[in-house]
């Protein structure tokens, strides 16, 4: 049996129930997680991707639709009731957008014709430390101040090729330490090279 996420089912039912109505707006609240992923919450990301696709589908039918991929919103709601979640998102690089600011932005977005827009207050360089692949995606390139060579692993292959055979393992070890350090927001010299990655707090998703 297939079980639909309530967000997916609600969005689809609302689409069907209003398809013949002369709506001015059809707005879905999605999440930035649909764009960059969220550790251990693939189901949540997938549900938000569905809303993004639904808005695009409605546009193809000539129907009004807007999906907003919100980042963290503070001042009320879930984050105010769950301070640990708020602290975790802040550590990742997401900064809270206050409700009055979110409402103001939403009013502006409702005047546009786009089907999907992301609204997030974030430290993208810090976020890339927890999601290294983020720095390699072209759509995010303008958000980073770092040079792409500092974010990409491409240079390590050259370093391995030019290193002496006896030094190649050390080059790879240093590269891995740099990646782990970026995830934790520390210096590579602080990474314990003799401790398994899982004991350091990393898992396959991270």
XYZ file of N, CA, C and O in Angstrom:
824
model
N 0.830 -1.186 0.000
C 0.000 0.000 0.000
C 0.875 1.251 0.000
O 1.899 1.315 0.664
N 0.449 2.249 -0.742
C 1.176 3.513 -0.806
C 0.570 4.504 0.185
O -0.638 4.730 0.191
N 1.408 5.072 1.038
C 0.941 6.043 2.024
C 1.443 7.426 1.608
O 2.636 7.653 1.510
N 0.521 8.340 1.361
C 0.896 9.685 0.948
C 1.118 10.578 2.162
O 0.378 10.517 3.137
N 2.145 11.397 2.089
C 2.394 12.393 3.116
C 1.201 13.353 3.168
O 0.662 13.740 2.131
N 0.762 13.763 4.380
C -0.384 14.686 4.495
C -0.209 15.962 3.673
O -1.182 16.502 3.136
N 1.025 16.457 3.570
C 1.268 17.666 2.788
C 0.997 17.412 1.314
O 0.399 18.251 0.624
N 1.407 16.240 0.828
C 1.174 15.886 -0.565
C -0.318 15.680 -0.827
O -0.876 16.207 -1.801
N -0.965 14.917 0.047
C -2.386 14.626 -0.121
C -3.221 15.898 -0.017
O -4.147 16.116 -0.811
N -2.885 16.745 0.944
C -3.624 17.989 1.111
C -3.486 18.897 -0.097
O -4.469 19.491 -0.562
N -2.263 19.019 -0.618
C -2.030 19.856 -1.788
C -2.792 19.363 -3.006
O -3.402 20.149 -3.739
N -2.758 18.054 -3.227
C -3.429 17.473 -4.395
C -4.951 17.593 -4.276
O -5.637 17.925 -5.247
N -5.466 17.346 -3.074
C -6.915 17.465 -2.867
C -7.379 18.908 -3.064
O -8.442 19.162 -3.634
N -6.582 19.858 -2.573
C -6.934 21.261 -2.730
C -6.907 21.662 -4.204
O -7.767 22.420 -4.671
N -5.941 21.132 -4.935
C -5.857 21.391 -6.374
C -7.116 20.886 -7.076
O -7.735 21.615 -7.875
N -7.506 19.657 -6.782
C -8.694 19.083 -7.428
C -9.972 19.813 -7.021
O -10.879 20.018 -7.844
N -10.054 20.214 -5.752
C -11.276 20.852 -5.259
C -11.470 22.264 -5.797
O -12.600 22.769 -5.834
N -10.371 22.890 -6.214
C -10.468 24.292 -6.648
C -10.156 24.481 -8.127
O -10.099 25.618 -8.607
N -9.944 23.389 -8.841
C -9.518 23.490 -10.242
C -10.471 24.306 -11.103
O -10.042 24.964 -12.064
N -11.768 24.284 -10.787
C -12.760 25.000 -11.600
C -13.154 26.351 -11.005
O -14.061 27.023 -11.520
N -12.481 26.745 -9.924
C -12.815 28.024 -9.288
C -11.918 29.139 -9.822
O -10.736 28.912 -10.107
N -12.447 30.343 -9.948
C -11.648 31.475 -10.454
C -10.746 32.061 -9.362
O -10.970 33.177 -8.884
N -9.740 31.324 -8.976
C -8.861 31.762 -7.893
C -7.908 32.870 -8.351
O -7.453 32.883 -9.496
N -7.610 33.772 -7.430
C -6.574 34.772 -7.678
C -5.202 34.210 -7.301
O -4.192 34.534 -7.934
N -5.178 33.401 -6.252
C -3.915 32.837 -5.778
C -4.109 31.394 -5.322
O -5.172 31.033 -4.804
N -3.069 30.595 -5.508
C -3.010 29.231 -4.981
C -1.582 29.082 -4.452
O -0.640 28.900 -5.218
N -1.414 29.225 -3.155
C -0.065 29.311 -2.577
C 0.244 28.098 -1.703
O -0.540 27.739 -0.822
N 1.375 27.476 -1.976
C 1.839 26.328 -1.187
C 3.082 26.742 -0.404
O 3.967 27.409 -0.948
N 3.141 26.342 0.847
C 4.325 26.602 1.660
C 5.200 25.361 1.638
O 4.924 24.368 2.297
N 6.263 25.445 0.872
C 7.237 24.373 0.767
C 8.414 24.706 1.679
O 8.318 25.576 2.544
N 9.522 24.031 1.493
C 10.698 24.247 2.343
C 11.964 24.277 1.505
O 12.046 23.640 0.447
N 12.957 24.988 2.004
C 14.261 25.026 1.342
C 14.884 23.639 1.298
O 15.755 23.358 0.480
N 14.408 22.734 2.162
C 14.925 21.363 2.165
C 14.677 20.661 0.842
O 15.399 19.731 0.479
N 13.652 21.101 0.110
C 13.372 20.503 -1.187
C 14.468 20.833 -2.197
O 14.635 20.138 -3.198
N 15.220 21.900 -1.924
C 16.261 22.356 -2.841
C 17.639 21.845 -2.468
O 18.476 21.600 -3.335
N 17.887 21.679 -1.168
C 19.230 21.269 -0.748
C 19.238 19.976 0.049
O 20.296 19.448 0.362
N 18.055 19.451 0.388
C 18.000 18.216 1.168
C 18.137 18.482 2.661
O 18.627 19.534 3.073
N 17.668 17.544 3.450
C 17.756 17.640 4.903
C 18.181 16.291 5.457
O 17.583 15.264 5.128
N 19.206 16.282 6.291
C 19.720 15.041 6.849
C 18.637 14.271 7.589
O 17.947 14.822 8.439
N 18.463 13.017 7.217
C 17.534 12.090 7.855
C 16.064 12.485 7.701
O 15.213 12.021 8.444
N 15.772 13.342 6.733
C 14.380 13.751 6.506
C 14.057 13.737 5.017
O 13.482 14.674 4.475
N 14.419 12.645 4.347
C 14.168 12.559 2.907
C 12.677 12.586 2.608
O 12.252 13.105 1.569
N 11.858 12.025 3.522
C 10.410 12.042 3.301
C 9.871 13.468 3.320
O 8.988 13.829 2.532
N 10.393 14.286 4.219
C 9.977 15.690 4.320
C 10.384 16.452 3.064
O 9.590 17.229 2.505
N 11.611 16.217 2.603
C 12.093 16.883 1.396
C 11.259 16.464 0.185
O 10.910 17.296 -0.657
N 10.929 15.166 0.111
C 10.150 14.657 -1.016
C 8.758 15.283 -1.051
O 8.243 15.631 -2.114
N 8.130 15.436 0.123
C 6.795 16.027 0.183
C 6.821 17.472 -0.303
O 5.913 17.922 -1.009
N 7.862 18.195 0.057
C 7.979 19.577 -0.387
C 8.282 19.659 -1.877
O 7.806 20.575 -2.567
N 9.048 18.710 -2.386
C 9.305 18.655 -3.833
C 7.998 18.453 -4.592
O 7.810 18.972 -5.695
N 7.094 17.685 -3.985
C 5.792 17.450 -4.609
C 5.029 18.768 -4.751
O 4.427 19.041 -5.790
N 5.046 19.595 -3.707
C 4.366 20.890 -3.778
C 4.984 21.779 -4.850
O 4.275 22.500 -5.565
N 6.311 21.734 -4.964
C 6.993 22.511 -6.001
C 6.527 22.068 -7.383
O 6.244 22.893 -8.261
N 6.447 20.747 -7.563
C 6.019 20.204 -8.854
C 4.547 20.512 -9.115
O 4.148 20.751 -10.263
N 3.737 20.501 -8.056
C 2.315 20.798 -8.203
C 2.105 22.226 -8.718
O 1.266 22.467 -9.600
N 2.867 23.169 -8.170
C 2.755 24.557 -8.629
C 3.141 24.673 -10.104
O 2.483 25.377 -10.878
N 4.196 23.968 -10.477
C 4.627 23.989 -11.870
C 3.568 23.359 -12.776
O 3.286 23.859 -13.882
N 2.955 22.290 -12.293
C 1.907 21.615 -13.059
C 0.706 22.531 -13.256
O 0.149 22.629 -14.354
N 0.313 23.236 -12.194
C -0.819 24.150 -12.297
C -0.514 25.279 -13.293
O -1.381 25.686 -14.066
N 0.718 25.759 -13.279
C 1.090 26.798 -14.236
C 0.949 26.288 -15.669
O 0.528 27.030 -16.560
N 1.311 25.026 -15.886
C 1.212 24.457 -17.231
C -0.239 24.362 -17.694
O -0.510 24.320 -18.895
N -1.170 24.334 -16.737
C -2.603 24.286 -17.054
C -3.216 25.684 -17.139
O -4.419 25.822 -17.376
N -2.397 26.701 -16.914
C -2.899 28.058 -16.944
C -3.592 28.469 -15.665
O -4.349 29.445 -15.645
N -3.322 27.743 -14.576
C -3.948 28.030 -13.287
C -2.962 28.774 -12.395
O -1.747 28.583 -12.487
N -3.455 29.632 -11.492
C -2.543 30.356 -10.580
C -1.889 29.394 -9.602
O -2.521 28.437 -9.136
N -0.640 29.639 -9.312
C 0.073 28.787 -8.348
C 1.400 29.422 -7.981
O 2.062 30.026 -8.815
N 1.738 29.293 -6.734
C 3.037 29.744 -6.233
C 3.440 28.838 -5.081
O 2.653 28.603 -4.166
N 4.620 28.300 -5.146
C 5.150 27.554 -4.011
C 6.364 28.316 -3.494
O 7.228 28.728 -4.265
N 6.388 28.531 -2.184
C 7.481 29.268 -1.554
C 8.313 28.291 -0.738
O 7.809 27.653 0.190
N 9.577 28.172 -1.094
C 10.497 27.305 -0.351
C 11.084 28.107 0.809
O 12.121 28.745 0.677
N 10.398 28.072 1.951
C 10.819 28.861 3.102
C 12.018 28.245 3.801
O 12.144 27.025 3.899
N 12.863 29.117 4.323
C 13.914 28.691 5.222
C 13.369 28.727 6.641
O 12.152 28.632 6.854
N 14.242 28.872 7.620
C 13.798 28.915 9.021
C 13.042 30.214 9.303
O 13.457 31.287 8.880
N 11.910 30.090 10.008
C 11.118 31.255 10.399
C 11.005 31.277 11.914
O 10.563 30.307 12.532
N 11.448 32.369 12.516
C 11.441 32.488 13.971
C 10.394 33.472 14.451
O 9.731 34.134 13.662
N 10.234 33.534 15.774
C 9.275 34.449 16.359
C 7.982 33.790 16.762
O 7.244 34.300 17.607
N 7.663 32.658 16.155
C 6.474 31.888 16.520
C 6.566 30.530 15.836
O 7.461 30.290 15.021
N 5.644 29.652 16.192
C 5.588 28.362 15.519
C 6.559 27.331 16.050
O 7.009 27.378 17.199
N 6.914 26.410 15.175
C 7.687 25.226 15.562
C 9.022 25.565 16.216
O 9.374 25.001 17.255
N 9.778 26.465 15.622
C 11.112 26.767 16.141
C 11.064 27.400 17.523
O 11.965 27.196 18.338
N 10.026 28.167 17.795
C 9.903 28.769 19.125
C 9.537 27.718 20.171
O 9.859 27.873 21.349
N 8.877 26.660 19.746
C 8.511 25.586 20.668
C 9.610 24.533 20.785
O 9.587 23.708 21.704
N 10.554 24.560 19.856
C 11.629 23.562 19.846
C 12.972 24.276 19.685
O 13.503 24.374 18.572
N 13.497 24.748 20.809
C 14.726 25.538 20.770
C 15.921 24.728 20.279
O 16.835 25.274 19.666
N 15.925 23.419 20.568
C 17.039 22.583 20.099
C 17.066 22.527 18.577
O 18.141 22.550 17.966
N 15.890 22.462 17.963
C 15.821 22.460 16.502
C 16.318 23.790 15.952
O 17.031 23.841 14.943
N 15.966 24.872 16.649
C 16.408 26.201 16.236
C 17.927 26.315 16.329
O 18.582 26.849 15.425
N 18.496 25.788 17.407
C 19.945 25.825 17.590
C 20.643 24.984 16.532
O 21.697 25.349 16.020
N 20.036 23.842 16.202
C 20.617 22.955 15.186
C 20.634 23.637 13.821
O 21.647 23.624 13.114
N 19.523 24.270 13.441
C 19.451 24.956 12.157
C 20.435 26.124 12.107
O 21.052 26.382 11.074
N 20.604 26.798 13.239
C 21.550 27.901 13.294
C 22.975 27.393 13.104
O 23.793 28.034 12.438
N 23.245 26.227 13.663
C 24.568 25.617 13.501
C 24.815 25.253 12.041
O 25.926 25.392 11.529
N 23.767 24.802 11.359
C 23.896 24.451 9.946
C 24.195 25.685 9.089
O 24.875 25.584 8.067
N 23.673 26.825 9.523
C 23.863 28.035 8.741
C 22.575 28.763 8.424
O 22.591 29.817 7.789
N 21.433 28.191 8.866
C 20.150 28.856 8.634
C 19.879 29.868 9.729
O 19.918 29.542 10.908
N 19.579 31.086 9.328
C 19.209 32.127 10.268
C 17.695 32.328 10.204
O 17.089 32.180 9.158
N 17.096 32.645 11.317
C 15.638 32.767 11.367
C 15.156 34.059 10.723
O 15.661 35.137 11.014
N 14.162 33.923 9.869
C 13.480 35.061 9.282
C 12.260 35.351 10.149
O 11.454 34.463 10.404
N 12.145 36.559 10.663
C 11.040 36.889 11.550
C 9.716 36.922 10.793
O 9.669 37.236 9.597
N 8.632 36.601 11.498
C 7.317 36.498 10.879
C 6.911 37.771 10.130
O 6.454 37.690 8.978
N 7.048 38.972 10.718
C 6.662 40.191 9.974
C 7.413 40.325 8.646
O 6.843 40.755 7.645
N 8.695 39.949 8.649
C 9.482 40.020 7.415
C 8.994 38.989 6.407
O 8.936 39.256 5.199
N 8.642 37.788 6.905
C 8.140 36.741 6.018
C 6.828 37.163 5.374
O 6.602 36.935 4.175
N 5.956 37.791 6.146
C 4.669 38.262 5.623
C 4.888 39.339 4.564
O 4.225 39.351 3.511
N 5.819 40.248 4.839
C 6.117 41.312 3.862
C 6.629 40.721 2.559
O 6.203 41.127 1.467
N 7.535 39.748 2.666
C 8.086 39.111 1.468
C 6.986 38.371 0.709
O 6.924 38.420 -0.525
N 6.104 37.685 1.440
C 5.028 36.942 0.796
C 4.124 37.871 -0.011
O 3.709 37.534 -1.126
N 3.836 39.038 0.539
C 3.000 40.007 -0.178
C 3.656 40.396 -1.510
O 2.990 40.540 -2.533
N 4.968 40.566 -1.466
C 5.684 40.931 -2.689
C 5.667 39.781 -3.692
O 5.492 39.998 -4.890
N 5.837 38.566 -3.202
C 5.868 37.403 -4.095
C 4.529 37.179 -4.783
O 4.474 36.693 -5.917
N 3.458 37.526 -4.099
C 2.116 37.329 -4.662
C 1.869 38.223 -5.868
O 0.917 38.001 -6.633
N 2.714 39.211 -6.070
C 2.574 40.107 -7.215
C 3.377 39.611 -8.414
O 3.315 40.213 -9.492
N 4.107 38.534 -8.232
C 4.945 38.013 -9.310
C 4.260 36.855 -10.027
O 3.280 36.294 -9.545
N 4.827 36.491 -11.174
C 4.233 35.422 -11.976
C 4.982 34.100 -11.856
O 4.603 33.114 -12.482
N 6.052 34.065 -11.066
C 6.835 32.835 -10.917
C 6.029 31.766 -10.198
O 5.164 32.053 -9.372
N 6.310 30.508 -10.504
C 5.608 29.401 -9.846
C 6.346 28.918 -8.603
O 5.756 28.261 -7.750
N 7.634 29.256 -8.486
C 8.410 28.776 -7.335
C 9.507 29.774 -6.983
O 10.264 30.217 -7.851
N 9.579 30.135 -5.707
C 10.611 31.055 -5.228
C 11.074 30.604 -3.843
O 10.260 30.230 -2.997
N 12.375 30.633 -3.627
C 12.940 30.273 -2.322
C 13.193 31.543 -1.513
O 13.719 32.526 -2.040
N 12.798 31.524 -0.262
C 13.042 32.642 0.653
C 13.744 32.078 1.887
O 13.142 31.365 2.682
N 15.015 32.380 2.031
C 15.778 31.843 3.158
C 16.871 32.813 3.554
O 17.519 33.426 2.701
N 17.055 32.955 4.847
C 18.141 33.753 5.391
C 19.203 32.769 5.857
O 18.982 32.001 6.792
N 20.338 32.746 5.160
C 21.308 31.683 5.435
C 22.739 32.148 5.253
O 23.024 33.065 4.486
N 23.620 31.501 5.985
C 25.057 31.643 5.788
C 25.447 30.493 4.865
O 25.651 29.369 5.309
N 25.498 30.754 3.571
C 25.663 29.681 2.599
C 27.020 28.996 2.700
O 27.132 27.791 2.437
N 28.048 29.738 3.070
C 29.361 29.119 3.216
C 29.357 28.140 4.389
O 29.943 27.058 4.319
N 28.703 28.527 5.488
C 28.607 27.625 6.626
C 27.738 26.420 6.275
O 28.053 25.285 6.645
N 26.661 26.657 5.550
C 25.774 25.570 5.142
C 26.505 24.565 4.273
O 26.258 23.356 4.348
N 27.422 25.043 3.458
C 28.173 24.157 2.565
C 29.095 23.226 3.339
O 29.468 22.158 2.839
N 29.456 23.615 4.570
C 30.307 22.728 5.369
C 29.556 21.460 5.757
O 30.146 20.411 5.948
N 28.246 21.566 5.908
C 27.428 20.414 6.272
C 26.882 19.700 5.043
O 26.412 18.575 5.134
N 26.941 20.353 3.913
C 26.494 19.762 2.659
C 27.516 20.112 1.589
O 27.301 21.000 0.773
N 28.663 19.405 1.565
C 29.742 19.734 0.631
C 29.306 19.778 -0.825
O 29.828 20.558 -1.610
N 28.299 18.952 -1.196
C 27.848 18.944 -2.582
C 27.207 20.261 -2.975
O 27.153 20.613 -4.159
N 26.750 21.007 -1.989
C 26.071 22.271 -2.250
C 26.977 23.234 -3.004
O 26.533 23.939 -3.913
N 28.251 23.251 -2.619
C 29.185 24.170 -3.245
C 29.513 23.838 -4.683
O 30.064 24.668 -5.399
N 29.171 22.623 -5.124
C 29.489 22.220 -6.491
C 28.321 22.409 -7.451
O 28.467 22.200 -8.648
N 27.149 22.805 -6.930
C 25.982 22.991 -7.791
C 26.002 24.390 -8.409
O 26.077 25.390 -7.696
N 25.930 24.493 -9.734
C 26.022 25.796 -10.412
C 25.006 26.824 -9.920
O 25.319 28.004 -9.846
N 23.783 26.382 -9.570
C 22.758 27.351 -9.176
C 23.102 28.074 -7.878
O 22.567 29.147 -7.587
N 24.016 27.497 -7.082
C 24.378 28.130 -5.819
C 25.707 28.877 -5.890
O 26.085 29.553 -4.940
N 26.405 28.756 -7.006
C 27.726 29.362 -7.135
C 27.751 30.849 -6.774
O 28.657 31.302 -6.060
N 26.780 31.655 -7.216
C 26.823 33.094 -6.889
C 26.687 33.389 -5.396
O 26.981 34.506 -4.963
N 26.238 32.412 -4.611
C 26.011 32.653 -3.193
C 27.280 32.507 -2.355
O 27.295 32.860 -1.179
N 28.330 31.973 -2.966
C 29.548 31.715 -2.212
C 30.626 32.733 -2.536
O 30.817 33.111 -3.686
N 31.327 33.143 -1.506
C 32.440 34.065 -1.709
C 33.745 33.304 -1.899
O 34.718 33.843 -2.404
N 33.768 32.057 -1.444
C 34.983 31.259 -1.573
C 35.222 30.910 -3.034
O 34.292 30.808 -3.830
N 36.438 30.719 -3.389
C 36.768 30.257 -4.730
C 36.333 28.806 -4.868
O 36.415 28.027 -3.934
N 35.886 28.445 -6.039
C 35.366 27.094 -6.246
C 36.414 26.036 -5.953
O 36.098 24.935 -5.536
N 37.681 26.372 -6.133
C 38.735 25.398 -5.881
C 38.813 25.029 -4.408
O 39.277 23.955 -4.038
N 38.369 25.931 -3.542
C 38.397 25.656 -2.112
C 37.243 24.765 -1.696
O 37.276 24.132 -0.655
N 36.186 24.708 -2.518
C 35.018 23.935 -2.162
C 34.983 22.594 -2.872
O 34.231 21.720 -2.521
N 35.749 22.482 -3.924
C 35.665 21.292 -4.752
C 36.746 20.299 -4.408
O 37.847 20.638 -4.003
N 36.431 19.025 -4.606
C 37.418 17.986 -4.365
C 38.237 17.680 -5.601
O 39.066 16.790 -5.604
N 37.994 18.405 -6.712
C 38.675 18.109 -7.951
C 40.182 18.224 -7.833
O 40.930 17.489 -8.455
N 40.680 19.181 -7.033
C 42.108 19.414 -6.930
C 42.831 18.259 -6.262
O 44.020 18.065 -6.464
N 42.125 17.470 -5.461
C 42.801 16.403 -4.733
C 43.337 15.336 -5.684
O 44.381 14.724 -5.419
N 42.656 15.099 -6.802
C 43.142 14.081 -7.742
C 44.496 14.488 -8.312
O 45.385 13.653 -8.501
N 44.665 15.793 -8.573
C 45.950 16.286 -9.068
C 47.021 16.147 -8.000
O 48.162 15.731 -8.287
N 46.669 16.467 -6.754
C 47.631 16.359 -5.660
C 48.079 14.920 -5.467
O 49.261 14.652 -5.171
N 47.165 13.970 -5.662
C 47.521 12.556 -5.507
C 48.444 12.110 -6.644
O 49.429 11.399 -6.421
N 48.139 12.561 -7.866
C 48.937 12.140 -9.023
C 50.380 12.638 -8.944
O 51.310 11.927 -9.324
N 50.549 13.865 -8.460
C 51.896 14.430 -8.450
C 52.690 14.019 -7.210
O 53.915 14.201 -7.165
N 52.011 13.461 -6.200
C 52.706 13.053 -4.976
C 53.503 11.767 -5.212
O 53.159 10.953 -6.072
N 54.560 11.605 -4.451
C 55.339 10.370 -4.517
C 54.462 9.212 -4.033
O 53.573 9.406 -3.195
N 54.691 7.989 -4.550
C 53.859 6.843 -4.166
C 53.702 6.692 -2.651
O 52.625 6.379 -2.158
N 54.765 6.951 -1.918
C 54.708 6.787 -0.473
C 53.959 7.896 0.244
O 53.667 7.793 1.442
N 53.635 8.977 -0.469
C 52.963 10.124 0.145
C 51.489 10.247 -0.255
O 50.769 11.086 0.280
N 51.050 9.420 -1.206
C 49.687 9.556 -1.727
C 48.618 9.301 -0.660
O 47.604 10.008 -0.592
N 48.848 8.300 0.194
C 47.861 7.996 1.245
C 47.719 9.185 2.194
O 46.604 9.507 2.636
N 48.836 9.851 2.489
C 48.797 11.002 3.393
C 48.026 12.158 2.765
O 47.323 12.906 3.465
N 48.136 12.324 1.448
C 47.412 13.388 0.752
C 45.906 13.145 0.856
O 45.128 14.063 1.143
N 45.492 11.895 0.651
C 44.073 11.549 0.754
C 43.581 11.732 2.185
O 42.484 12.250 2.425
N 44.409 11.328 3.167
C 44.032 11.488 4.571
C 43.827 12.957 4.921
O 42.854 13.316 5.596
N 44.713 13.809 4.438
C 44.596 15.236 4.725
C 43.334 15.816 4.086
O 42.636 16.640 4.681
N 43.043 15.367 2.859
C 41.844 15.822 2.174
C 40.589 15.435 2.958
O 39.675 16.248 3.148
N 40.525 14.195 3.426
C 39.373 13.730 4.195
C 39.237 14.514 5.501
O 38.129 14.865 5.918
N 40.378 14.781 6.141
C 40.350 15.557 7.384
C 39.799 16.958 7.135
O 39.060 17.508 7.950
N 40.153 17.547 5.995
C 39.648 18.876 5.641
C 38.132 18.848 5.463
O 37.429 19.773 5.895
N 37.622 17.789 4.820
C 36.180 17.682 4.599
C 35.430 17.510 5.920
O 34.392 18.121 6.153
N 35.961 16.650 6.801
C 35.337 16.445 8.106
C 35.359 17.738 8.915
O 34.376 18.101 9.580
N 36.469 18.451 8.850
C 36.602 19.710 9.590
C 35.587 20.731 9.112
O 35.005 21.471 9.917
N 35.323 20.776 7.802
C 34.343 21.723 7.269
C 32.944 21.410 7.780
O 32.160 22.312 8.062
N 32.637 20.122 7.903
C 31.319 19.726 8.404
C 31.131 20.193 9.842
O 30.062 20.696 10.220
N 32.174 20.051 10.653
C 32.074 20.414 12.070
C 32.424 21.871 12.342
O 32.262 22.349 13.472
N 32.905 22.580 11.325
C 33.257 23.981 11.521
C 34.505 24.163 12.366
O 34.592 25.112 13.157
N 35.493 23.258 12.216
C 36.729 23.337 12.981
C 37.917 23.303 12.030
O 37.755 23.208 10.811
N 39.115 23.372 12.580
C 40.327 23.268 11.774
C 40.661 21.801 11.534
O 40.377 20.940 12.378
N 41.278 21.517 10.389
C 41.640 20.140 10.051
C 42.588 19.533 11.084
O 42.565 18.333 11.342
N 43.408 20.377 11.700
C 44.364 19.890 12.701
C 43.676 19.367 13.960
O 44.275 18.635 14.749
N 42.398 19.743 14.138
C 41.661 19.325 15.324
C 40.957 17.977 15.134
O 40.407 17.429 16.085
N 40.970 17.451 13.915
C 40.317 16.169 13.631
C 41.212 15.019 14.080
O 42.377 14.950 13.699
N 40.656 14.138 14.909
C 41.387 12.970 15.387
C 41.485 11.957 14.253
O 40.491 11.344 13.862
N 42.690 11.760 13.712
C 42.887 10.883 12.553
C 42.776 9.403 12.915
O 42.699 8.561 12.026
N 42.789 9.082 14.197
C 42.781 7.670 14.611
C 41.406 7.191 15.080
O 41.259 6.053 15.513
N 40.403 8.067 14.999
C 39.057 7.713 15.440
C 38.162 7.459 14.234
O 38.164 8.257 13.296
N 37.411 6.360 14.223
C 36.486 6.090 13.107
C 35.511 7.245 12.913
O 35.111 7.907 13.882
N 35.142 7.509 11.667
C 34.261 8.627 11.367
C 32.931 8.535 12.114
O 32.388 9.547 12.557
N 32.409 7.318 12.260
C 31.141 7.165 12.960
C 31.262 7.558 14.426
O 30.311 8.059 15.028
N 32.449 7.370 15.014
C 32.668 7.763 16.409
C 32.831 9.258 16.556
O 32.655 9.810 17.655
N 33.147 9.919 15.462
C 33.279 11.375 15.490
C 31.907 12.057 15.414
O 31.787 13.250 15.651
N 30.883 11.264 15.072
C 29.541 11.816 14.992
C 29.000 11.906 13.577
O 27.911 12.433 13.348
N 29.752 11.380 12.605
C 29.297 11.397 11.225
C 28.526 10.128 10.888
O 28.782 9.068 11.466
N 27.584 10.245 9.972
C 26.893 9.051 9.478
C 26.916 9.116 7.954
O 27.464 10.052 7.355
N 26.322 8.129 7.290
C 26.410 8.043 5.833
C 25.727 9.228 5.155
O 26.160 9.693 4.105
N 24.647 9.754 5.751
C 23.942 10.891 5.157
C 24.785 12.158 5.217
O 24.859 12.930 4.261
N 25.435 12.384 6.372
C 26.284 13.568 6.483
C 27.469 13.470 5.559
O 27.932 14.456 4.998
